[in-house]
Amino acid sequence: MATLARMGDGFVPGLDLAEAFYHRAVAPLIEVPHAACLLGEGSEVLGFDTPRSQDHEWGPQVQILLKPEHVEAVQSRVRKGLPPDFDGFATAWYSLAAGTVTHHVRVMPLTDWIVQVLGLDPRGGMDSAAWLGMPQQRLLHLTAGRVFRDDDGELTRVRRLLAWYPGDVWAWLMLSGWHLIGNTEPLRGRCVETGDMIGVRLLTAKLCRLAMELAFLQERRYWPYDKWFGAAFGRLAASTVLSPLVETALSGAEPQATAALREALLWLGGRHNDLGITAAVRPAYGPFEVGINGGATAG
């Protein structure tokens, strides 16, 4: 049986709560093959929940995914057999989606749930446009979290299909990142030259964000939406090197900020070479030149 381990402040991470809730309170009510998991939305799915998270949409919860013909019977058994509380947590709590107090054992067919989350079923194949049009947070809804049981292995198969981009899509995303950095770098330098420090800070923040996104891509990790972007970045191997450089760049002090940005981008360039997916190019920093009427002018 799964037991609950509380943190020093007494808080139970949502994934641990869900796993214990499933094994001890929900699983005994289900007699047919199924998958059980906590995926989808919520800071707890990403492992970022804290005591503050308990103020909305947080509590004992689990998704039960099974064949359509079993849904109604399992829903009935859960509704009748679920205890009113679990280890001190109410099993029925306010749902923003339903607008009422209800239990949060979501019982539905696997295919319906996948399409509800993604808008499509990846088992039918996804072309490059479908991959590029899918927000990374949506992909995290299915690839993050935790699976507690998967009798036929189908949920696990879907998670593997979505684990990372196909090679050509991955390469295109990294190319796009470097292209955006290349377009932004000279603008920042010009703002420094003219003393436009507001412009400098705005462009510095943009470059830092683009560099951090490249770090996610290089490590084959999806990034979450803005609230958890920085926290998720801190879990990357690259953060050991890049975090101090990003902090220095964002401090606004010159020339240290420019030097930190250069070091970060050169390091990312070397790291790209280490991936071995393109011909190696020696990372270097140089003056920006604008071609005007066939000539070259430093910008």
Tab-separated table of C-alpha atoms in Angstrom:
chain	number	residue	atom	x	y	z
A	1	MET	CA	0.000	0.000	0.000
A	2	ALA	CA	1.222	3.515	-0.818
A	3	THR	CA	1.808	5.577	2.306
A	4	LEU	CA	2.014	9.335	2.602
A	5	ALA	CA	5.279	11.014	3.520
A	6	ARG	CA	4.809	14.601	4.618
A	7	MET	CA	7.426	17.296	4.176
A	8	GLY	CA	8.854	19.270	7.078
A	9	ASP	CA	5.962	21.738	6.973
A	10	GLY	CA	3.433	18.904	6.874
A	11	PHE	CA	2.716	19.383	3.172
A	12	VAL	CA	2.079	16.337	0.994
A	13	PRO	CA	3.069	16.792	-2.684
A	14	GLY	CA	0.046	16.311	-4.909
A	15	LEU	CA	1.528	13.430	-6.912
A	16	ASP	CA	2.226	11.470	-3.736
A	17	LEU	CA	-1.256	12.225	-2.416
A	18	ALA	CA	-2.821	11.077	-5.693
A	19	GLU	CA	-0.854	7.837	-5.757
A	20	ALA	CA	-1.790	6.918	-2.193
A	21	PHE	CA	-5.401	7.967	-2.813
A	22	TYR	CA	-5.629	5.725	-5.846
A	23	HIS	CA	-4.106	2.620	-4.278
A	24	ARG	CA	-5.913	2.832	-0.952
A	25	ALA	CA	-9.279	4.408	-1.774
A	26	VAL	CA	-10.005	4.084	-5.491
A	27	ALA	CA	-8.375	0.899	-6.810
A	28	PRO	CA	-10.436	-1.394	-4.520
A	29	LEU	CA	-13.585	-0.042	-6.226
A	30	ILE	CA	-12.520	-0.973	-9.767
A	31	GLU	CA	-12.700	-4.542	-11.051
A	32	VAL	CA	-11.944	-4.010	-14.746
A	33	PRO	CA	-8.664	-3.329	-16.604
A	34	HIS	CA	-7.744	0.356	-16.564
A	35	ALA	CA	-5.020	2.951	-16.368
A	36	ALA	CA	-4.693	5.222	-13.347
A	37	CYS	CA	-2.660	8.409	-13.331
A	38	LEU	CA	-2.368	12.051	-12.406
A	39	LEU	CA	-1.678	13.956	-15.609
A	40	GLY	CA	-3.052	17.131	-17.174
A	41	GLU	CA	-3.123	20.586	-15.633
A	42	GLY	CA	-1.941	21.648	-12.206
A	43	SER	CA	1.340	22.552	-10.546
A	44	GLU	CA	1.323	19.170	-8.806
A	45	VAL	CA	1.582	17.388	-12.172
A	46	LEU	CA	4.880	19.196	-12.783
A	47	GLY	CA	6.016	18.652	-9.208
A	48	PHE	CA	5.960	22.360	-8.356
A	49	ASP	CA	3.054	22.458	-5.902
A	50	THR	CA	3.534	24.017	-2.464
A	51	PRO	CA	1.183	24.705	0.463
A	52	ARG	CA	-0.044	27.742	-1.511
A	53	SER	CA	-1.338	25.383	-4.205
A	54	GLN	CA	-4.019	24.106	-1.840
A	55	ASP	CA	-6.048	27.309	-2.327
A	56	HIS	CA	-7.521	26.080	-5.636
A	57	GLU	CA	-8.090	22.853	-7.588
A	58	TRP	CA	-5.893	20.785	-5.263
A	59	GLY	CA	-6.680	17.673	-3.261
A	60	PRO	CA	-7.100	13.891	-3.613
A	61	GLN	CA	-7.581	13.242	-7.313
A	62	VAL	CA	-6.850	10.677	-10.005
A	63	GLN	CA	-7.767	9.916	-13.602
A	64	ILE	CA	-9.152	6.463	-14.401
A	65	LEU	CA	-8.923	5.665	-18.115
A	66	LEU	CA	-10.626	2.571	-19.495
A	67	LYS	CA	-12.787	1.112	-22.244
A	68	PRO	CA	-16.022	3.023	-23.010
A	69	GLU	CA	-18.279	0.126	-22.018
A	70	HIS	CA	-16.945	0.195	-18.441
A	71	VAL	CA	-17.231	3.931	-17.778
A	72	GLU	CA	-20.764	4.131	-16.418
A	73	ALA	CA	-20.415	1.181	-14.027
A	74	VAL	CA	-17.082	2.401	-12.655
A	75	GLN	CA	-18.402	5.939	-12.223
A	76	SER	CA	-21.282	4.519	-10.175
A	77	ARG	CA	-19.016	2.400	-7.974
A	78	VAL	CA	-16.710	5.353	-7.323
A	79	ARG	CA	-19.597	7.674	-6.522
A	80	LYS	CA	-21.088	5.200	-4.034
A	81	GLY	CA	-17.889	3.804	-2.539
A	82	LEU	CA	-15.544	6.762	-2.195
A	83	PRO	CA	-14.941	7.746	1.450
A	84	PRO	CA	-15.749	11.361	2.459
A	85	ASP	CA	-12.138	11.999	3.429
A	86	PHE	CA	-8.716	10.515	2.860
A	87	ASP	CA	-5.896	10.976	5.385
A	88	GLY	CA	-7.438	14.234	6.554
A	89	PHE	CA	-8.216	15.566	3.065
A	90	ALA	CA	-11.812	15.901	1.850
A	91	THR	CA	-12.405	13.772	-1.238
A	92	ALA	CA	-15.060	16.202	-2.520
A	93	TRP	CA	-13.912	19.753	-3.114
A	94	TYR	CA	-14.815	22.708	-5.294
A	95	SER	CA	-14.283	22.267	-9.012
A	96	LEU	CA	-13.793	25.404	-11.093
A	97	ALA	CA	-14.848	23.482	-14.206
A	98	ALA	CA	-18.025	22.027	-12.708
A	99	GLY	CA	-18.802	25.027	-10.504
A	100	THR	CA	-19.736	22.764	-7.622
A	101	VAL	CA	-18.284	20.581	-4.878
A	102	THR	CA	-17.584	17.103	-6.231
A	103	HIS	CA	-15.097	14.241	-6.066
A	104	HIS	CA	-12.163	14.327	-8.467
A	105	VAL	CA	-11.909	10.754	-9.656
A	106	ARG	CA	-12.281	11.354	-13.379
A	107	VAL	CA	-13.467	8.199	-15.134
A	108	MET	CA	-13.495	8.280	-18.928
A	109	PRO	CA	-12.306	6.429	-22.048
A	110	LEU	CA	-8.592	6.818	-22.737
A	111	THR	CA	-9.128	8.087	-26.288
A	112	ASP	CA	-11.660	10.701	-25.186
A	113	TRP	CA	-9.298	12.017	-22.542
A	114	ILE	CA	-6.332	12.223	-24.927
A	115	VAL	CA	-8.367	14.151	-27.506
A	116	GLN	CA	-9.736	16.421	-24.775
A	117	VAL	CA	-6.183	17.342	-23.745
A	118	LEU	CA	-4.481	17.542	-27.143
A	119	GLY	CA	-7.298	18.098	-29.608
A	120	LEU	CA	-6.127	15.018	-31.519
A	121	ASP	CA	-5.055	11.405	-31.036
A	122	PRO	CA	-1.293	11.054	-31.692
A	123	ARG	CA	-1.682	7.327	-32.355
A	124	GLY	CA	-3.083	8.306	-35.746
A	125	GLY	CA	0.165	10.105	-36.556
A	126	MET	CA	1.241	13.741	-36.269
A	127	ASP	CA	2.822	15.655	-39.134
A	128	SER	CA	5.291	18.487	-38.590
A	129	ALA	CA	2.544	21.107	-38.615
A	130	ALA	CA	0.697	19.286	-35.833
A	131	TRP	CA	3.847	19.072	-33.725
A	132	LEU	CA	4.752	22.724	-34.267
A	133	GLY	CA	1.206	23.870	-33.545
A	134	MET	CA	1.020	22.026	-30.234
A	135	PRO	CA	1.896	24.186	-27.174
A	136	GLN	CA	4.611	22.564	-25.089
A	137	GLN	CA	2.460	22.922	-21.985
A	138	ARG	CA	-0.117	20.661	-23.679
A	139	LEU	CA	2.575	18.083	-24.359
A	140	LEU	CA	3.559	18.275	-20.699
A	141	HIS	CA	-0.049	17.558	-19.752
A	142	LEU	CA	0.470	14.055	-21.137
A	143	THR	CA	4.192	13.455	-20.599
A	144	ALA	CA	4.679	14.861	-17.087
A	145	GLY	CA	2.851	13.619	-14.003
A	146	ARG	CA	2.800	10.015	-12.843
A	147	VAL	CA	1.151	6.782	-13.973
A	148	PHE	CA	0.107	4.481	-11.135
A	149	ARG	CA	-1.214	1.600	-13.225
A	150	ASP	CA	-1.551	0.781	-16.923
A	151	ASP	CA	-3.023	-2.647	-17.525
A	152	ASP	CA	-2.882	-2.706	-21.326
A	153	GLY	CA	0.098	-0.356	-21.685
A	154	GLU	CA	-1.766	1.970	-24.038
A	155	LEU	CA	-1.345	5.111	-21.942
A	156	THR	CA	2.367	4.377	-21.651
A	157	ARG	CA	2.548	4.012	-25.442
A	158	VAL	CA	0.933	7.408	-25.939
A	159	ARG	CA	3.348	9.012	-23.480
A	160	ARG	CA	6.274	7.509	-25.362
A	161	LEU	CA	4.931	8.779	-28.690
A	162	LEU	CA	4.838	12.298	-27.249
A	163	ALA	CA	8.044	12.104	-25.203
A	164	TRP	CA	9.957	14.320	-27.637
A	165	TYR	CA	9.811	15.922	-31.060
A	166	PRO	CA	10.712	14.063	-34.267
A	167	GLY	CA	14.254	14.885	-35.364
A	168	ASP	CA	13.359	17.330	-38.133
A	169	VAL	CA	10.947	19.270	-35.901
A	170	TRP	CA	13.521	19.401	-33.103
A	171	ALA	CA	16.172	20.727	-35.507
A	172	TRP	CA	13.767	23.339	-36.900
A	173	LEU	CA	12.921	24.608	-33.409
A	174	MET	CA	16.595	25.007	-32.514
A	175	LEU	CA	17.307	26.702	-35.843
A	176	SER	CA	14.431	29.091	-35.153
A	177	GLY	CA	15.824	29.854	-31.710
A	178	TRP	CA	19.247	30.733	-33.071
A	179	HIS	CA	17.649	32.796	-35.844
A	180	LEU	CA	15.674	34.843	-33.311
A	181	ILE	CA	18.797	35.359	-31.225
A	182	GLY	CA	20.681	36.501	-34.309
A	183	ASN	CA	17.962	39.027	-35.111
A	184	THR	CA	17.870	40.388	-31.564
A	185	GLU	CA	21.566	40.624	-30.647
A	186	PRO	CA	22.462	43.681	-32.783
A	187	LEU	CA	19.418	45.616	-31.564
A	188	ARG	CA	20.618	45.326	-27.991
A	189	GLY	CA	24.117	46.452	-28.938
A	190	ARG	CA	22.730	49.538	-30.636
A	191	CYS	CA	20.646	50.383	-27.557
A	192	VAL	CA	23.771	50.122	-25.382
A	193	GLU	CA	25.591	52.438	-27.781
A	194	THR	CA	22.823	55.061	-27.700
A	195	GLY	CA	22.290	54.856	-23.940
A	196	ASP	CA	18.729	53.528	-24.213
A	197	MET	CA	18.855	51.461	-21.031
A	198	ILE	CA	15.150	50.607	-21.047
A	199	GLY	CA	15.614	49.149	-24.514
A	200	VAL	CA	18.742	47.341	-23.330
A	201	ARG	CA	16.886	45.689	-20.469
A	202	LEU	CA	13.945	44.653	-22.622
A	203	LEU	CA	16.200	43.085	-25.242
A	204	THR	CA	18.385	41.483	-22.584
A	205	ALA	CA	15.344	39.787	-21.105
A	206	LYS	CA	14.321	38.580	-24.566
A	207	LEU	CA	17.784	37.164	-25.265
A	208	CYS	CA	17.901	35.454	-21.878
A	209	ARG	CA	14.531	33.847	-22.533
A	210	LEU	CA	15.632	32.633	-25.970
A	211	ALA	CA	18.865	31.239	-24.535
A	212	MET	CA	16.959	29.413	-21.806
A	213	GLU	CA	14.554	27.963	-24.375
A	214	LEU	CA	17.527	26.651	-26.348
A	215	ALA	CA	18.785	24.962	-23.198
A	216	PHE	CA	15.457	23.134	-22.860
A	217	LEU	CA	15.606	22.072	-26.504
A	218	GLN	CA	19.192	20.872	-26.241
A	219	GLU	CA	18.253	18.683	-23.278
A	220	ARG	CA	15.108	17.408	-25.019
A	221	ARG	CA	12.813	18.811	-22.384
A	222	TYR	CA	9.507	20.627	-22.915
A	223	TRP	CA	9.189	23.934	-21.093
A	224	PRO	CA	6.068	24.832	-19.078
A	225	TYR	CA	4.108	28.057	-19.167
A	226	ASP	CA	5.571	31.221	-17.674
A	227	LYS	CA	4.732	30.662	-13.996
A	228	TRP	CA	6.976	27.592	-13.867
A	229	PHE	CA	9.423	28.365	-16.690
A	230	GLY	CA	12.197	29.572	-14.385
A	231	ALA	CA	11.666	26.784	-11.865
A	232	ALA	CA	11.781	24.144	-14.605
A	233	PHE	CA	14.903	25.770	-16.055
A	234	GLY	CA	16.547	25.333	-12.662
A	235	ARG	CA	16.182	21.561	-13.059
A	236	LEU	CA	18.175	21.474	-16.307
A	237	ALA	CA	21.816	20.441	-16.313
A	238	ALA	CA	22.515	23.663	-18.239
A	239	SER	CA	21.259	25.813	-15.379
A	240	THR	CA	24.473	25.226	-13.421
A	241	VAL	CA	26.357	27.226	-16.047
A	242	LEU	CA	23.638	29.478	-17.421
A	243	SER	CA	21.777	30.632	-14.290
A	244	PRO	CA	24.636	32.821	-12.960
A	245	LEU	CA	25.149	34.289	-16.437
A	246	VAL	CA	21.449	35.041	-16.858
A	247	GLU	CA	21.338	36.693	-13.435
A	248	THR	CA	24.345	38.859	-14.315
A	249	ALA	CA	22.866	39.794	-17.685
A	250	LEU	CA	19.531	40.748	-16.121
A	251	SER	CA	21.201	42.883	-13.460
A	252	GLY	CA	21.622	45.619	-16.056
A	253	ALA	CA	25.187	46.550	-15.097
A	254	GLU	CA	27.499	47.182	-18.049
A	255	PRO	CA	29.851	45.902	-19.345
A	256	GLN	CA	29.227	42.820	-17.169
A	257	ALA	CA	25.755	42.203	-18.632
A	258	THR	CA	27.026	42.147	-22.214
A	259	ALA	CA	29.930	39.889	-21.259
A	260	ALA	CA	27.577	37.466	-19.510
A	261	LEU	CA	25.284	37.276	-22.534
A	262	ARG	CA	28.216	36.593	-24.809
A	263	GLU	CA	29.516	33.844	-22.553
A	264	ALA	CA	26.072	32.233	-22.319
A	265	LEU	CA	25.555	32.190	-26.088
A	266	LEU	CA	29.066	30.942	-26.820
A	267	TRP	CA	28.556	28.144	-24.303
A	268	LEU	CA	25.237	27.190	-25.906
A	269	GLY	CA	26.929	27.178	-29.307
A	270	GLY	CA	29.551	24.740	-28.067
A	271	ARG	CA	26.856	22.623	-26.501
A	272	HIS	CA	25.004	22.506	-29.815
A	273	ASN	CA	28.158	21.115	-31.424
A	274	ASP	CA	28.251	18.432	-28.736
A	275	LEU	CA	24.826	17.202	-29.870
A	276	GLY	CA	26.437	16.062	-33.121
A	277	ILE	CA	23.337	16.687	-35.228
A	278	THR	CA	24.935	19.274	-37.560
A	279	ALA	CA	28.434	19.996	-38.797
A	280	ALA	CA	30.410	21.646	-36.002
A	281	VAL	CA	30.840	25.423	-36.199
A	282	ARG	CA	33.272	27.201	-33.881
A	283	PRO	CA	31.221	29.602	-31.721
A	284	ALA	CA	32.525	33.158	-32.046
A	285	TYR	CA	31.381	36.694	-31.308
A	286	GLY	CA	32.003	39.493	-33.795
A	287	PRO	CA	30.714	42.850	-35.065
A	288	PHE	CA	27.330	42.996	-36.728
A	289	GLU	CA	27.332	44.036	-40.359
A	290	VAL	CA	24.392	45.248	-42.422
A	291	GLY	CA	24.546	44.810	-46.173
A	292	ILE	CA	23.322	48.031	-47.827
A	293	ASN	CA	23.448	48.397	-51.616
A	294	GLY	CA	26.002	45.610	-51.845
A	295	GLY	CA	28.250	47.075	-49.160
A	296	ALA	CA	28.868	46.061	-45.555
A	297	THR	CA	28.330	48.483	-42.710
A	298	ALA	CA	28.863	47.774	-39.016
A	299	GLY	CA	25.676	48.184	-36.994
